[in-house]
Coordinates of C-alpha atoms and ligand atoms in Angstrom, one line a residue:
X1 CA -1.8 0.8 27.4
X2 CA -1.0 3.4 25.0
X3 CA 1.3 2.7 22.1
X4 CA 4.3 4.2 23.8
X5 CA 3.8 2.1 26.9
X6 CA 3.9 -1.2 25.0
X7 CA 7.1 -2.8 26.2
X8 CA 9.7 -4.0 23.7
X9 CA 12.4 -6.8 24.2
X10 CA 14.4 -8.4 21.5
X11 CA 13.0 -11.9 20.7
X12 CA 15.3 -14.8 21.8
X13 CA 16.2 -16.6 18.6
X14 CA 17.3 -19.7 20.3
X15 CA 14.2 -19.9 22.3
X16 CA 12.0 -19.5 19.1
X17 CA 13.9 -22.2 17.4
X18 CA 13.6 -24.5 20.4
X19 CA 9.9 -23.8 20.6
X20 CA 9.3 -24.5 16.8
X21 CA 11.2 -27.8 17.2
X22 CA 9.1 -28.7 20.2
X23 CA 6.0 -27.8 18.1
X24 CA 7.1 -30.0 15.3
X25 CA 7.7 -33.0 17.4
X26 CA 4.4 -32.6 19.2
X27 CA 2.6 -32.3 15.8
X28 CA 4.3 -35.5 14.5
X29 CA 3.5 -37.4 17.7
X30 CA -0.1 -36.3 18.0
X31 CA -2.7 -39.0 17.4
X32 CA -5.7 -36.9 18.3
X33 CA -7.1 -34.2 16.0
X34 CA -8.2 -31.8 18.7
X35 CA -4.7 -32.0 20.2
X36 CA -3.2 -31.2 16.8
X37 CA -5.3 -28.2 16.5
X38 CA -4.3 -26.9 19.9
X39 CA -0.6 -27.4 18.9
X40 CA -1.1 -25.5 15.8
X41 CA -2.7 -22.7 17.9
X42 CA 0.4 -22.7 20.1
X43 CA 2.3 -22.0 16.8
X44 CA 0.1 -19.1 16.0
X45 CA 0.8 -17.7 19.4
X46 CA 4.6 -17.9 18.8
X47 CA 4.1 -16.3 15.5
X48 CA 2.2 -13.4 17.1
X49 CA 4.7 -12.9 19.8
X50 CA 7.5 -12.5 17.2
X51 CA 5.4 -10.5 15.0
X52 CA 4.4 -8.1 17.9
X53 CA 8.0 -7.3 18.6
X54 CA 8.9 -6.9 14.8
X55 CA 5.9 -4.5 14.3
X56 CA 7.0 -2.4 17.4
X57 CA 10.6 -2.0 15.9
X58 CA 9.2 -1.4 12.5
X59 CA 6.9 1.4 13.7
X60 CA 9.2 2.9 16.2
X61 CA 12.2 3.0 13.7
X62 CA 9.9 4.7 11.0
X63 CA 8.9 7.2 13.6
X64 CA 12.5 8.1 14.0
X65 CA 15.1 6.8 11.7
X66 CA 17.8 8.5 13.8
X67 CA 17.1 6.6 16.9
X68 CA 20.2 4.5 17.5
X69 CA 18.4 2.0 19.6
X70 CA 15.7 1.0 17.1
X71 CA 18.1 1.3 14.3
X72 CA 20.0 -1.5 16.0
X73 CA 16.9 -3.5 16.5
X74 CA 15.7 -3.0 12.9
X75 CA 19.1 -4.4 11.7
X76 CA 18.5 -7.4 14.1
X77 CA 15.2 -8.1 12.2
X78 CA 16.7 -7.5 8.9
X79 CA 19.4 -9.9 9.7
X80 CA 17.8 -12.5 11.8
X81 CA 14.3 -12.4 10.2
X82 CA 15.2 -15.0 7.5
X83 CA 16.3 -17.4 10.3
X84 CA 12.9 -17.1 12.0
X85 CA 11.2 -17.4 8.7
X86 CA 13.1 -20.7 8.1
X87 CA 12.1 -22.0 11.6
X88 CA 8.4 -21.1 11.0
X89 CA 8.5 -22.7 7.6
X90 CA 9.6 -25.9 9.0
X91 CA 6.5 -25.9 11.2
X92 CA 4.4 -25.0 8.2
X93 CA 5.9 -28.0 6.2
X94 CA 5.1 -30.2 9.1
X95 CA 1.5 -29.0 9.2
X96 CA 1.2 -29.6 5.5
X97 CA 2.5 -33.0 5.7
X98 CA 0.1 -34.1 8.5
X99 CA -2.1 -37.0 7.5
X100 CA -5.6 -35.9 8.5
X101 CA -5.7 -32.9 6.1
X102 CA -9.6 -33.2 5.8
X103 CA -10.2 -32.6 9.6
X104 CA -7.7 -29.8 9.7
X105 CA -9.4 -28.1 6.8
X106 CA -12.6 -28.3 8.7
X107 CA -10.8 -26.5 11.6
X108 CA -8.9 -23.9 9.6
X109 CA -10.3 -23.9 6.1
X110 CA -8.9 -25.0 2.9
X111 CA -7.4 -21.7 2.0
X112 CA -5.2 -21.9 5.0
X113 CA -3.4 -24.8 3.4
X114 CA -3.3 -23.2 0.0
X115 CA -1.7 -20.1 1.6
X116 CA 0.9 -22.3 3.4
X117 CA 1.8 -24.2 0.3
X118 CA 2.3 -20.9 -1.6
X119 CA 4.5 -19.6 1.1
X120 CA 6.7 -22.6 1.0
X121 CA 7.2 -22.2 -2.7
X122 CA 8.7 -18.8 -2.0
X123 CA 11.3 -19.8 0.5
X124 CA 14.2 -22.3 0.9
X125 CA 16.9 -22.1 3.4
X126 CA 19.5 -21.7 0.5
X127 CA 18.2 -18.2 -0.3
X128 CA 18.5 -16.9 3.4
X129 CA 21.5 -14.9 2.6
X130 CA 19.8 -13.3 -0.4
X131 CA 16.8 -12.4 1.6
X132 CA 19.0 -10.6 4.1
X133 CA 20.6 -8.7 1.3
X134 CA 17.3 -7.8 -0.2
X135 CA 16.0 -6.4 3.1
X136 CA 19.0 -4.5 3.6
X137 CA 18.8 -2.9 0.1
X138 CA 15.2 -1.8 0.9
X139 CA 16.3 -0.3 4.1
X140 CA 19.0 1.6 2.4
X141 CA 16.4 3.1 0.0
X142 CA 14.1 4.2 2.7
X143 CA 17.1 5.8 4.6
X144 CA 18.1 7.5 1.5
X145 CA 14.6 9.1 0.9
X146 CA 14.3 10.0 4.5
X147 CA 17.5 11.8 4.5
X148 CA 16.4 14.4 1.8
X149 CA 17.1 17.8 2.8
X150 CA 15.9 20.2 0.1
X151 CA 16.8 23.9 0.4
X152 CA 13.7 25.6 -0.8
X153 CA 11.8 28.9 0.3
X154 CA 14.5 29.7 2.7
X155 CA 14.2 26.4 4.6
X156 CA 15.6 23.0 4.6
X157 CA 12.8 20.5 3.7
X158 CA 12.1 16.8 3.6
X159 CA 10.2 15.3 0.6
X160 CA 6.7 15.4 2.3
X161 CA 7.2 19.0 3.2
X162 CA 7.9 19.8 -0.5
X163 CA 4.3 18.6 -1.4
X164 CA 2.5 21.8 -0.6
X165 CA 4.8 23.8 -3.0
X166 CA 3.9 21.4 -5.7
X167 CA 0.4 22.8 -5.3
X168 CA 1.3 26.5 -5.0
X169 CA -0.9 28.9 -7.0
X170 CA 2.3 30.6 -8.2
X171 CA 3.4 28.6 -11.3
X172 CA 7.0 29.6 -10.9
X173 CA 7.0 28.2 -7.3
X174 CA 5.5 24.8 -8.6
X175 CA 8.2 24.8 -11.4
X176 CA 11.0 25.4 -9.0
X177 CA 9.7 23.0 -6.5
X178 CA 9.6 20.2 -9.1
X179 CA 13.1 21.2 -10.0
X180 CA 14.4 21.3 -6.4
X181 CA 13.0 17.8 -5.9
X182 CA 14.3 16.5 -9.2
X183 CA 17.8 18.0 -8.2
X184 CA 17.7 15.9 -5.0
X185 CA 16.9 12.8 -7.0
X186 CA 19.7 13.7 -9.5
X187 CA 22.3 13.9 -6.7
X188 CA 21.2 10.2 -5.7
X189 CA 20.8 9.0 -9.2
X190 CA 23.8 6.7 -9.0
X191 CA 23.0 5.4 -5.6
X192 CA 19.3 4.7 -6.5
X193 CA 20.3 3.0 -9.9
X194 CA 22.7 0.9 -7.7
X195 CA 20.2 -0.2 -5.2
X196 CA 17.6 -1.1 -7.9
X197 CA 20.0 -3.0 -10.0
X198 CA 21.2 -5.0 -7.0
X199 CA 17.5 -5.7 -6.0
X200 CA 16.6 -6.8 -9.5
X201 CA 19.6 -9.1 -9.6
X202 CA 19.1 -10.6 -6.3
X203 CA 15.4 -11.2 -6.8
X204 CA 16.2 -12.9 -10.1
X205 CA 18.7 -15.1 -8.5
X206 CA 16.3 -16.0 -5.7
X207 CA 13.6 -16.8 -8.4
X208 CA 16.1 -19.1 -10.2
X209 CA 17.2 -20.8 -7.0
X210 CA 13.5 -21.5 -6.1
X211 CA 12.7 -23.0 -9.6
X212 CA 11.0 -20.0 -11.2
X213 CA 11.7 -18.8 -14.7
X214 CA 12.2 -15.3 -13.5
X215 CA 11.1 -13.1 -10.6
X216 CA 7.5 -12.3 -11.9
X217 CA 5.6 -15.5 -10.7
X218 CA 7.5 -15.4 -7.4
X219 CA 6.5 -11.8 -7.0
X220 CA 3.0 -12.8 -7.4
X221 CA 3.3 -15.7 -5.0
X222 CA 4.9 -13.5 -2.5
X223 CA 1.9 -11.3 -2.6
X224 CA -0.3 -14.3 -1.8
X225 CA -2.2 -14.2 -5.3
X226 CA -3.9 -17.5 -5.7
X227 CA -6.7 -16.4 -7.9
X228 CA -5.2 -14.5 -10.9
X229 CA -2.1 -14.5 -13.0
X230 CA 0.1 -12.2 -15.2
X231 CA -2.4 -12.7 -18.2
X232 CA -5.3 -11.5 -16.1
X233 CA -3.3 -8.5 -15.2
X234 CA -2.3 -7.8 -18.7
X235 CA -5.9 -7.9 -19.8
X236 CA -6.7 -5.5 -17.0
X237 CA -3.9 -3.0 -17.9
X238 CA -5.2 -3.1 -21.4
X239 CA -8.6 -2.0 -20.2
X240 CA -7.0 0.9 -18.5
X241 CA -5.0 1.9 -21.5
X242 CA -8.1 1.7 -23.8
X243 CA -10.9 2.8 -21.6
X244 CA -9.4 5.1 -19.0
X245 CA -6.4 6.9 -20.6
X246 CA -8.6 8.7 -23.2
X247 CA -11.0 9.9 -20.5
X248 CA -8.2 11.0 -18.3
X249 CA -7.0 13.0 -21.3
X250 CA -10.2 15.0 -21.4
X251 CA -10.0 15.6 -17.6
X252 CA -6.5 17.0 -18.0
X253 CA -7.8 19.2 -20.9
X254 CA -10.5 20.5 -18.4
X255 CA -7.8 21.2 -16.0
X256 CA -5.8 23.1 -18.4
X257 CA -8.8 25.3 -19.3
X258 CA -9.7 25.8 -15.5
X259 CA -6.1 26.8 -14.9
X260 CA -6.1 29.2 -18.0
X261 CA -3.0 27.6 -19.5
X262 CA -2.4 26.9 -23.1
X263 CA 0.0 24.0 -22.5
X264 CA -0.3 22.2 -19.2
X265 CA 3.0 20.9 -17.8
X266 CA 3.9 18.2 -15.3
X267 CA 4.3 20.8 -12.5
X268 CA 0.8 22.0 -13.2
X269 CA -0.8 18.7 -12.7
X270 CA -0.8 19.0 -8.9
X271 CA -2.9 22.0 -8.9
X272 CA -6.5 21.5 -9.7
X273 CA -8.1 24.9 -9.5
X274 CA -6.9 28.5 -9.9
X275 CA -8.4 29.3 -6.6
X276 CA -6.2 26.4 -5.2
X277 CA -6.9 22.9 -4.4
X278 CA -9.4 21.9 -1.7
X279 CA -7.6 22.2 1.5
X280 CA -9.0 21.0 4.9
X281 CA -9.7 23.8 7.3
X282 CA -8.1 23.7 10.7
X283 CA -5.3 22.0 12.4
X284 CA -4.7 18.3 13.4
X285 CA -6.9 18.5 16.4
X286 CA -9.8 20.0 14.5
X287 CA -9.4 17.3 11.8
X288 CA -9.4 14.6 14.4
X289 CA -12.6 16.0 16.0
X290 CA -14.3 16.1 12.7
X291 CA -13.1 12.5 12.0
X292 CA -14.5 11.4 15.4
X293 CA -17.9 13.0 14.7
X294 CA -18.1 11.5 11.2
X295 CA -17.4 8.0 12.4
X296 CA -20.0 8.5 15.2
X297 CA -22.6 9.4 12.8
X298 CA -21.5 6.7 10.1
X299 CA -21.8 3.6 12.3
X300 CA -21.6 2.4 15.8
X301 CA -18.9 -0.3 15.2
X302 CA -16.7 2.2 13.2
X303 CA -17.2 4.8 16.0
X304 CA -16.0 2.4 18.6
X305 CA -13.0 1.5 16.6
X306 CA -11.9 5.2 16.1
X307 CA -12.4 6.0 19.8
X308 CA -10.3 2.9 20.6
X309 CA -7.5 4.4 18.2
X310 CA -7.7 7.8 20.0
X311 CA -7.6 6.3 23.4
X312 CA -4.6 4.1 22.9
X313 CA -2.7 6.7 20.9
X314 CA -2.5 4.7 17.9
X315 CA -2.1 7.6 15.4
X316 CA 1.2 9.3 14.6
X317 CA 0.3 12.0 12.1
X318 CA 2.8 14.8 12.3
X319 CA 5.5 15.2 9.6
X320 CA 8.9 15.3 11.6
X321 CA 12.6 15.3 10.8
X322 CA 14.0 11.9 10.5
X323 CA 10.5 10.3 10.2
X324 CA 10.1 8.0 7.3
X325 CA 7.9 9.4 4.4
X326 CA 4.6 8.1 3.4
X327 CA 1.8 6.5 5.5
X328 CA 0.7 3.1 6.5
X329 CA -1.5 1.2 8.9
X330 CA -0.4 -2.0 10.6
X331 CA -1.4 -4.3 13.4
X332 CA 0.3 -5.2 16.6
X333 CA -1.1 -8.8 17.0
X334 CA -0.6 -9.5 20.7
X335 CA -2.5 -6.4 21.7
X336 CA -4.9 -6.3 18.8
X337 CA -3.9 -2.7 18.3
X338 CA -3.9 -1.2 14.8
X339 CA -1.3 1.7 14.3
X340 CA -1.7 4.5 11.7
X341 CA 1.4 6.3 10.6
X342 CA 1.3 9.4 8.4
X343 CA 2.9 12.7 7.5
X344 CA 0.4 15.5 7.6
X345 CA 1.2 18.3 5.3
X346 CA -1.8 20.6 5.3
X347 CA -3.2 19.3 2.0
X348 CA -6.3 17.1 1.3
X349 CA -4.0 14.2 1.8
X350 CA -4.4 14.7 5.6
X351 CA -8.0 13.8 5.4
X352 CA -7.4 10.9 3.1
X353 CA -5.2 9.5 6.0
X354 CA -8.1 9.8 8.4
X355 CA -10.3 7.8 5.8
X356 CA -7.9 5.7 3.8
X357 CA -5.6 4.5 6.7
X358 CA -8.6 4.3 9.0
X359 CA -10.2 2.0 6.5
X360 CA -7.2 -0.3 6.8
X361 CA -7.0 0.0 10.6
X362 CA -10.8 -0.7 10.9
X363 CA -10.4 -4.0 9.0
X364 CA -7.4 -5.1 11.2
X365 CA -9.4 -4.1 14.2
X366 CA -12.5 -6.2 13.0
X367 CA -10.4 -9.3 12.0
X368 CA -7.8 -9.2 14.8
X369 CA -9.3 -12.3 16.3
X370 CA -8.9 -14.4 13.3
X371 CA -6.0 -16.8 12.9
X372 CA -2.7 -15.2 11.7
X373 CA -3.1 -16.4 8.1
X374 CA -6.6 -14.9 7.9
X375 CA -6.1 -11.6 9.7
X376 CA -4.6 -9.8 6.7
X377 CA -6.1 -10.1 3.3
X378 CA -4.2 -10.0 0.1
X379 CA -3.2 -6.4 -0.7
X380 CA -5.6 -5.6 -3.4
X381 CA -8.5 -6.7 -1.1
X382 CA -7.0 -4.6 1.6
X383 CA -7.0 -1.5 -0.5
X384 CA -10.8 -2.0 -0.9
X385 CA -11.1 -1.4 2.9
X386 CA -9.3 1.9 2.6
X387 CA -10.3 3.3 -0.7
X388 CA -13.9 2.5 -0.2
X389 CA -13.8 4.2 3.1
X390 CA -12.6 7.3 1.3
X391 CA -15.9 7.3 -0.5
X392 CA -18.1 6.1 2.3
X393 CA -16.9 9.3 4.1
X394 CA -18.1 11.7 1.4
X395 CA -21.3 12.9 3.2
X396 CA -19.1 14.3 6.0
X397 CA -16.5 16.0 3.9
X398 CA -18.0 19.5 4.6
X399 CA -16.8 18.9 8.2
X400 CA -13.2 19.0 6.9
X401 CA -13.4 21.1 3.8
X402 CA -16.1 23.7 4.6
X403 CA -16.5 25.9 1.5
X404 CA -14.0 23.7 -0.5
X405 CA -16.2 20.7 -0.3
X406 CA -17.6 20.6 -3.9
X407 CA -14.0 21.1 -5.0
X408 CA -12.8 18.3 -2.9
X409 CA -15.5 16.1 -4.5
X410 CA -14.3 16.9 -7.9
X411 CA -10.6 16.5 -7.3
X412 CA -11.1 13.2 -5.3
X413 CA -12.9 11.6 -8.1
X414 CA -10.8 13.1 -10.8
X415 CA -7.7 12.0 -8.9
X416 CA -8.9 8.5 -8.3
X417 CA -9.6 8.1 -12.0
X418 CA -6.4 9.7 -13.2
X419 CA -4.6 7.3 -10.8
X420 CA -5.4 4.2 -12.7
X421 CA -3.1 4.9 -15.6
X422 CA -0.2 5.7 -13.4
X423 CA -0.8 2.6 -11.4
X424 CA -0.9 0.5 -14.5
X425 CA 2.4 2.3 -15.7
X426 CA 4.2 1.3 -12.6
X427 CA 3.1 -2.2 -12.8
X428 CA 3.9 -2.5 -16.5
X429 CA 7.4 -1.2 -15.9
X430 CA 8.0 -3.7 -13.2
X431 CA 6.9 -6.5 -15.5
X432 CA 9.4 -5.3 -18.2
X433 CA 12.2 -5.0 -15.7
X434 CA 11.8 -8.5 -14.1
X435 CA 11.2 -10.1 -17.4
X436 CA 14.6 -8.6 -18.7
X437 CA 16.8 -8.5 -15.7
X438 CA 19.8 -8.0 -17.9
X439 CA 18.7 -4.4 -18.9
X440 CA 21.1 -1.6 -18.4
X441 CA 20.3 1.2 -16.0
X442 CA 19.9 3.5 -19.0
X443 CA 17.7 1.0 -20.8
X444 CA 15.3 0.8 -17.9
X445 CA 14.9 4.6 -17.9
X446 CA 14.1 4.6 -21.7
X447 CA 11.5 1.8 -21.1
X448 CA 9.9 3.8 -18.2
X449 CA 9.7 6.9 -20.3
X450 CA 8.2 5.0 -23.3
X451 CA 5.6 3.4 -21.2
X452 CA 5.0 6.7 -19.4
X453 CA 4.1 8.3 -22.8
X454 CA 1.6 5.4 -23.3
X455 CA -0.2 5.7 -20.1
X456 CA 0.3 9.4 -19.2
X457 CA 0.4 11.0 -22.7
X458 CA -0.4 14.3 -21.3
X459 CA 2.7 14.5 -18.9
X460 CA 5.0 17.0 -20.4
X461 CA 8.2 17.6 -18.3
X462 CA 9.0 20.8 -19.9
X463 CA 12.6 21.8 -19.1
X464 CA 13.0 19.1 -16.4
X465 CA 15.5 16.9 -18.3
X466 CA 16.1 14.7 -15.3
X467 CA 12.4 13.5 -15.2
X468 CA 12.3 13.4 -19.1
X469 CA 15.0 10.9 -19.0
X470 CA 12.6 8.4 -17.3
X471 CA 13.4 8.7 -13.6
X472 CA 9.9 9.4 -12.0
X473 CA 9.9 5.8 -10.6
X474 CA 12.7 6.8 -8.2
X475 CA 10.2 8.3 -5.9
X476 CA 7.8 5.3 -5.9
X477 CA 8.9 3.3 -2.9
X478 CA 6.9 0.2 -4.0
X479 CA 9.0 -0.2 -7.0
X480 CA 11.9 -0.9 -4.6
X481 CA 10.2 -2.4 -1.5
X482 CA 7.3 -4.3 -2.8
X483 CA 7.5 -5.5 -6.4
X484 CA 4.1 -5.9 -8.3
X485 CA 2.2 -4.5 -5.2
X486 CA 1.3 -1.3 -7.0
X487 CA -1.4 -2.6 -9.4
X488 CA -3.3 -3.7 -6.2
X489 CA -4.3 0.0 -5.5
X490 CA -5.8 0.3 -8.9
X491 CA -7.7 -3.0 -8.6
X492 CA -9.2 -1.8 -5.3
X493 CA -9.8 1.6 -6.6
X494 CA -12.1 0.1 -9.4
X495 CA -14.0 -1.8 -6.8
X496 CA -14.2 1.4 -4.6
X497 CA -15.8 3.0 -7.5
X498 CA -18.6 0.5 -7.0
X499 CA -18.9 1.6 -3.4
X500 CA -19.0 5.2 -4.5
X501 CA -22.0 4.5 -6.6
X502 CA -23.7 2.0 -4.4
X503 CA -23.5 4.3 -1.3
X504 CA -25.4 7.0 -3.2
X505 CA -28.1 4.5 -4.1
X506 CA -28.5 2.7 -0.8
X507 CA -26.3 3.8 2.2
X508 CA -27.3 1.0 4.5
X509 CA -26.8 -1.8 2.1
X510 CA -23.4 -0.5 0.8
X511 CA -22.2 -0.1 4.4
X512 CA -23.4 -3.5 5.4
X513 CA -21.5 -5.1 2.4
X514 CA -18.4 -2.9 3.2
X515 CA -18.2 -4.1 7.0
X516 CA -18.7 -7.7 5.8
X517 CA -15.8 -7.4 3.4
X518 CA -13.8 -6.0 6.2
X519 CA -14.6 -8.8 8.6
X520 CA -13.7 -11.5 6.0
X521 CA -10.1 -10.2 6.3
X522 CA -7.9 -12.7 4.5
X523 CA -10.1 -15.7 5.0
X524 CA -11.1 -15.5 1.3
X525 CA -9.1 -14.8 -1.8
X526 CA -9.8 -11.3 -3.5
X527 CA -11.9 -12.9 -6.3
X528 CA -14.0 -14.9 -3.9
X529 CA -14.5 -11.9 -1.6
X530 CA -15.9 -10.0 -4.6
X531 CA -17.9 -12.9 -5.9
X532 CA -19.5 -13.7 -2.5
X533 CA -20.5 -10.0 -2.0
X534 CA -21.7 -9.6 -5.6
X535 CA -18.9 -7.0 -6.2
X536 CA -17.5 -6.6 -9.6
X537 CA -14.3 -8.4 -10.7
X538 CA -12.0 -5.9 -12.3
X539 CA -10.2 -8.4 -14.6
X540 CA -13.5 -9.0 -16.5
X541 CA -13.3 -7.5 -20.0
X542 CA -15.3 -4.4 -20.1
X543 CA -15.8 -4.1 -16.4
X544 CA -13.7 -0.9 -15.9
X545 CA -15.7 0.9 -18.6
X546 CA -18.9 -0.1 -17.0
X547 CA -17.8 1.1 -13.5
X548 CA -16.5 4.3 -14.8
X549 CA -19.9 5.3 -16.3
X550 CA -21.7 6.8 -13.2
X551 CA -18.5 8.7 -12.2
X552 CA -18.2 10.2 -15.7
X553 CA -21.9 11.2 -15.4
X554 CA -21.1 12.9 -12.2
X555 CA -18.0 14.6 -13.3
X556 CA -19.5 15.7 -16.7
X557 CA -22.3 17.4 -14.8
X558 CA -19.9 19.6 -12.7
X559 CA -19.3 23.1 -13.8
X560 CA -15.7 22.8 -12.9
X561 CA -14.8 26.3 -14.3
X562 CA -16.8 27.7 -11.4
X563 CA -14.8 25.9 -8.8
Ligands
ZN1 ZN1 -3.8 1.7 1.6

């Protein structure tokens, strides 16, 4: 069956609750460990059935936010989701309370229970109403962003379609494009401030109700972090501030020189070369064919996976009106189908989708048969699958970029390094915001701009007073939808740097490690995945500096003025 043929029917809540009650009573009555294991597996099946329908709604609504049918269904999941969570949590509580924990750990692993215990900490029936409100606010944000209609270049464009103008060779066009986007956000300033304020307040209340001091640790627990805490992340951000920011400054100076500017501005940062940024050659069909060839030559397993995606129409890549912005990969559990969602825009981003999102989808494909708790890793580990694939794909980049390949290499590495301070900034900002939930809307913007100057000292907004006020985070969906998630991209990026280097030294060994990491899925924590594969742990003092070294050597040897 192709994706569009997958049947959707709204889950029957009553039936789900009946089934969970039946499972609970069976678990409590069971005297036999193998029977208990079977009952727990029945619970997994029920979870998967529900999750399959939720994913179909989530995907189909994001493909067309103006579709009234899936809008209604999405509302159903927003409103009823917490009830289902509650019913599932009761089963989880029952499983945790079972006597023969040792035997069950043998069947499912000790991490399984740790994950369950952590999940229980993040939920209580008394916060159900708050969770509904939180979900709705996030949906409101997505809708507001998807509704962007920006008049530019004689057209009406959404935010994704504005991206190529930010990379225009004509400085005036870049400048005006930045202002046009800023103007859109300015018209939504009050609405966005309101949504965020409500989100902070509700999350803080939820945290207090669950017995946390504030939302921060709850945010970490929601992300399933079992192996590191705020202090580790703080040490990590400090490494970025000390060891990465100064180097990025030199990269920006090189960019300024390449572009022949005497003062580089924020609207220049998107353009890497006077001859234009590296662009993929050819249309979507050509790029898909190139990706197909690449994966065929890279590895048999990965090739099978990619053909599976194409055969079942599991990629939706075109940017369309009313389609949500951004990109993601997800899994439809009952079918074991990964799905890739993206908005192609003619920039190098399109190739990143075919490598990055494909890396995520590959991991889901490889661990689709694991139990639900182990199918998905925590998010920093998940980004290793995607970001490392971007680097494993390097030898094939000429298929996509032709004469722009060297340029692509430079901008990819440069962009990956420059990303670290931005990621740390978004993370730091959120820690401030949730540590001080009483901040005013204006204070939040000042804090953002102050931190922005620390992490991105080269970012000069010129005459864009709106961004200069500290509003860039409006466009960072994670700030609204997934608190504290953003640093995960940087953690994975640092590990991906290791793969970049390792693959150049020994392709076969690096690929083997990579596939093994993918297969592990979420059956280990981030740190133990790294440890068991002899991969570097980013929190360790001095680690970033060490991992950056070979990349610096590479970049410093490129005569970028010639690109
Ligand atoms: Zn990703």
